[in-house]
Coordinates of C-alpha atoms in Angstrom, one line a residue:
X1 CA -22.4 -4.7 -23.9
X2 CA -19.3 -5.3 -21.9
X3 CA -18.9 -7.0 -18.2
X4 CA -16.3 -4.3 -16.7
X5 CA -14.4 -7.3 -13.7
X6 CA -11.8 -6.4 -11.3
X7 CA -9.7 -9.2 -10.2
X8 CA -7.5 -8.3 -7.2
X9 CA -4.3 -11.0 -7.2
X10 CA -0.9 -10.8 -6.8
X11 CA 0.0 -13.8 -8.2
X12 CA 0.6 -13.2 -11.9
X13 CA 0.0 -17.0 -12.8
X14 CA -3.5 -16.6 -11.1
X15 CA -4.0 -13.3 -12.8
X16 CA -3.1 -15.3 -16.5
X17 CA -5.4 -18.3 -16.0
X18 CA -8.3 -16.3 -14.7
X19 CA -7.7 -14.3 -18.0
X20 CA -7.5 -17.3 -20.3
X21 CA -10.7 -18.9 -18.1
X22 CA -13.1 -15.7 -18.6
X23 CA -11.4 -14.8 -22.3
X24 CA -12.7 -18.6 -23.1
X25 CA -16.2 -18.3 -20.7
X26 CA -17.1 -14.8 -22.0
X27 CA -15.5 -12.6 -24.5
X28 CA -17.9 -9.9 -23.2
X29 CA -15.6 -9.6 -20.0
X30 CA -13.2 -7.0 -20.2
X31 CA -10.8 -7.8 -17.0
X32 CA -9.0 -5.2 -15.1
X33 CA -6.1 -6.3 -12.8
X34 CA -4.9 -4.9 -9.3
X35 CA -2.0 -6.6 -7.8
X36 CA -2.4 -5.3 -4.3
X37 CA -5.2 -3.6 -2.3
X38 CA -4.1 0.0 -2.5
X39 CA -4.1 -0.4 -6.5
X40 CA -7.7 -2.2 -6.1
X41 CA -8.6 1.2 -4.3
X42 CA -7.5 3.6 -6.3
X43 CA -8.8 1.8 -9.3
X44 CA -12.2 1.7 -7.7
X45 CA -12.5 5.5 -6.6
X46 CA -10.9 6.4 -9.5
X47 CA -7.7 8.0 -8.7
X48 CA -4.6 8.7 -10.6
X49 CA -3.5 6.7 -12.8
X50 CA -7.2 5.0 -12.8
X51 CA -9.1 8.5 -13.0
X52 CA -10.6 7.3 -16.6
X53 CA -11.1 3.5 -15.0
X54 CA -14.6 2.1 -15.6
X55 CA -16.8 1.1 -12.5
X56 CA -16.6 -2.5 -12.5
X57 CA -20.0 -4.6 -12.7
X58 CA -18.1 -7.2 -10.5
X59 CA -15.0 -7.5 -8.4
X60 CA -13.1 -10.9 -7.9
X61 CA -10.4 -10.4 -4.5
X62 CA -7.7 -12.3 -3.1
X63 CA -7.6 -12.0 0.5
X64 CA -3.9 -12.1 0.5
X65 CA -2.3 -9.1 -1.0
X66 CA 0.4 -6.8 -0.2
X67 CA 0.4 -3.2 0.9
X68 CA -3.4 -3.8 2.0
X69 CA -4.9 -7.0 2.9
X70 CA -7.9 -8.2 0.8
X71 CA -10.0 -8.2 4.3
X72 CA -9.6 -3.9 4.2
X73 CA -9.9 -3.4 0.8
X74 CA -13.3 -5.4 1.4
X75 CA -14.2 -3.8 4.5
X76 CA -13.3 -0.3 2.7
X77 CA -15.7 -1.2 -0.6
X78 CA -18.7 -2.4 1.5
X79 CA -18.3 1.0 4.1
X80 CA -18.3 3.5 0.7
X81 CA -21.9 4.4 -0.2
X82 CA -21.1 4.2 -3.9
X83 CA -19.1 0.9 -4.2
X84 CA -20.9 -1.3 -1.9
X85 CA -23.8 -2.6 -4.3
X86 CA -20.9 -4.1 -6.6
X87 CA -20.5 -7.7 -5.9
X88 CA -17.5 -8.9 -4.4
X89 CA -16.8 -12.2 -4.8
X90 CA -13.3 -13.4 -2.6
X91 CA -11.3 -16.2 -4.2
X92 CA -8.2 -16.8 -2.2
X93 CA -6.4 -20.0 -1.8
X94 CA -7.7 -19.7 2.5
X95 CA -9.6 -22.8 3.7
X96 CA -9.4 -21.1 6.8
X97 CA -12.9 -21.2 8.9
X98 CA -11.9 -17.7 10.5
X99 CA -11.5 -16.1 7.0
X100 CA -14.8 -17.7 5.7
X101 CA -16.7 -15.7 8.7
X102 CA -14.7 -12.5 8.3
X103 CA -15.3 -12.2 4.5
X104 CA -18.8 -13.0 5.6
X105 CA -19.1 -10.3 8.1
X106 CA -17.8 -7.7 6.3
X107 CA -20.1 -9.0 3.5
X108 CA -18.9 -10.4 0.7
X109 CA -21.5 -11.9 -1.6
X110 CA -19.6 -15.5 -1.8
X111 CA -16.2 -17.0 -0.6
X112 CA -14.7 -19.6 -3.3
X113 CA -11.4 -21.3 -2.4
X114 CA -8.4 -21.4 -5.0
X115 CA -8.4 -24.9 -5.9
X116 CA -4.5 -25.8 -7.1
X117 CA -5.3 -28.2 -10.0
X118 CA -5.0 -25.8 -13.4
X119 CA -8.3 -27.6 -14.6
X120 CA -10.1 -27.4 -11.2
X121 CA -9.3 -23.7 -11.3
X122 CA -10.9 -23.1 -15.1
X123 CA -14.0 -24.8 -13.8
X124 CA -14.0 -22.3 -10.8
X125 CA -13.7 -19.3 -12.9
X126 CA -16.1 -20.5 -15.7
X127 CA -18.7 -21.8 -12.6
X128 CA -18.3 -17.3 -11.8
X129 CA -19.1 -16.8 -14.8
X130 CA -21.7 -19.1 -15.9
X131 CA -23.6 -17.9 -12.3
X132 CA -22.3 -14.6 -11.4
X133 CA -21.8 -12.9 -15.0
X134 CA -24.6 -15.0 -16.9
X135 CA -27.4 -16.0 -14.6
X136 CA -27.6 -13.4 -12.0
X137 CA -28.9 -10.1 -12.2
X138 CA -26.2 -7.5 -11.4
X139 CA -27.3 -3.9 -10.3
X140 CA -27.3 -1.6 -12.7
X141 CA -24.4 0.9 -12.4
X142 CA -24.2 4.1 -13.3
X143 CA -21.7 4.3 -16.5
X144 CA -19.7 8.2 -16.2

């Protein structure tokens, strides 16, 4: 059985090593990309170009994106009856105590800073993997 993940990043070098991280973690991840936070939403609900998308089991997010900040695109997933019991995991290069709390509050299920060694980054993504895709028990979506 698959693990249906939506990273949310901009930053196509980010976007390559977390697919070379998971590809090496997990060849049971199939990894959908959004490179800003209208995409992420569309994606999500389904919409257009994504009307055939899977629901993801899990959703990686950057908090800084273009055309929507990461902070709506959470605050729109956790408000929506039928997205908020996916996991949302934000991984942004922020340190920042103010986005820690915010992410938080509008209640993402962990906050993981970008770290900017390439191997420090691997470990990150295999750690969310190893926890998140492997360990922990992930609600059970409904596959249409």
């Amino acid at each position: 059985m698959h693990i249906e993940v939506l990273l949310v990043e901009d930053s196509p070098g980010d976007v390559r090593l977390t697919q070379e991280a998971f590809r090496d973690a997990n060849p049971s991840i199939r990894l959908h990309v959004a490179s800003d936070g209208v995409e992420a939403l569309t994606f999500l609900k389904r919409e257009g170009v994504h009307a055939k998308a899977p629901r993801p089991d899990f959703i990686l997010l950057d908090l800084n994106l273009p055309r929507m900040a990461g902070r709506e695109v959470l605050s729109r997933i956790k408000l929506d009856d039928e997205l908020r019991t996916i996991p949302t995991i934000v991984l942004t290069t922020s340190d920042s105590e103010a986005d820690i709390l915010r992410s938080y509050e509008l209640q993402a299920n962990c906050y993981l800073t970008k770290p900017v060694q390439l191997d420090e980054f691997e470990s990150v993504v295999k750690s969310i993997n190893d926890f998140w895709l492997t360990k922990a028990r992930l609600p059970q979506q409904l596959r249409s």
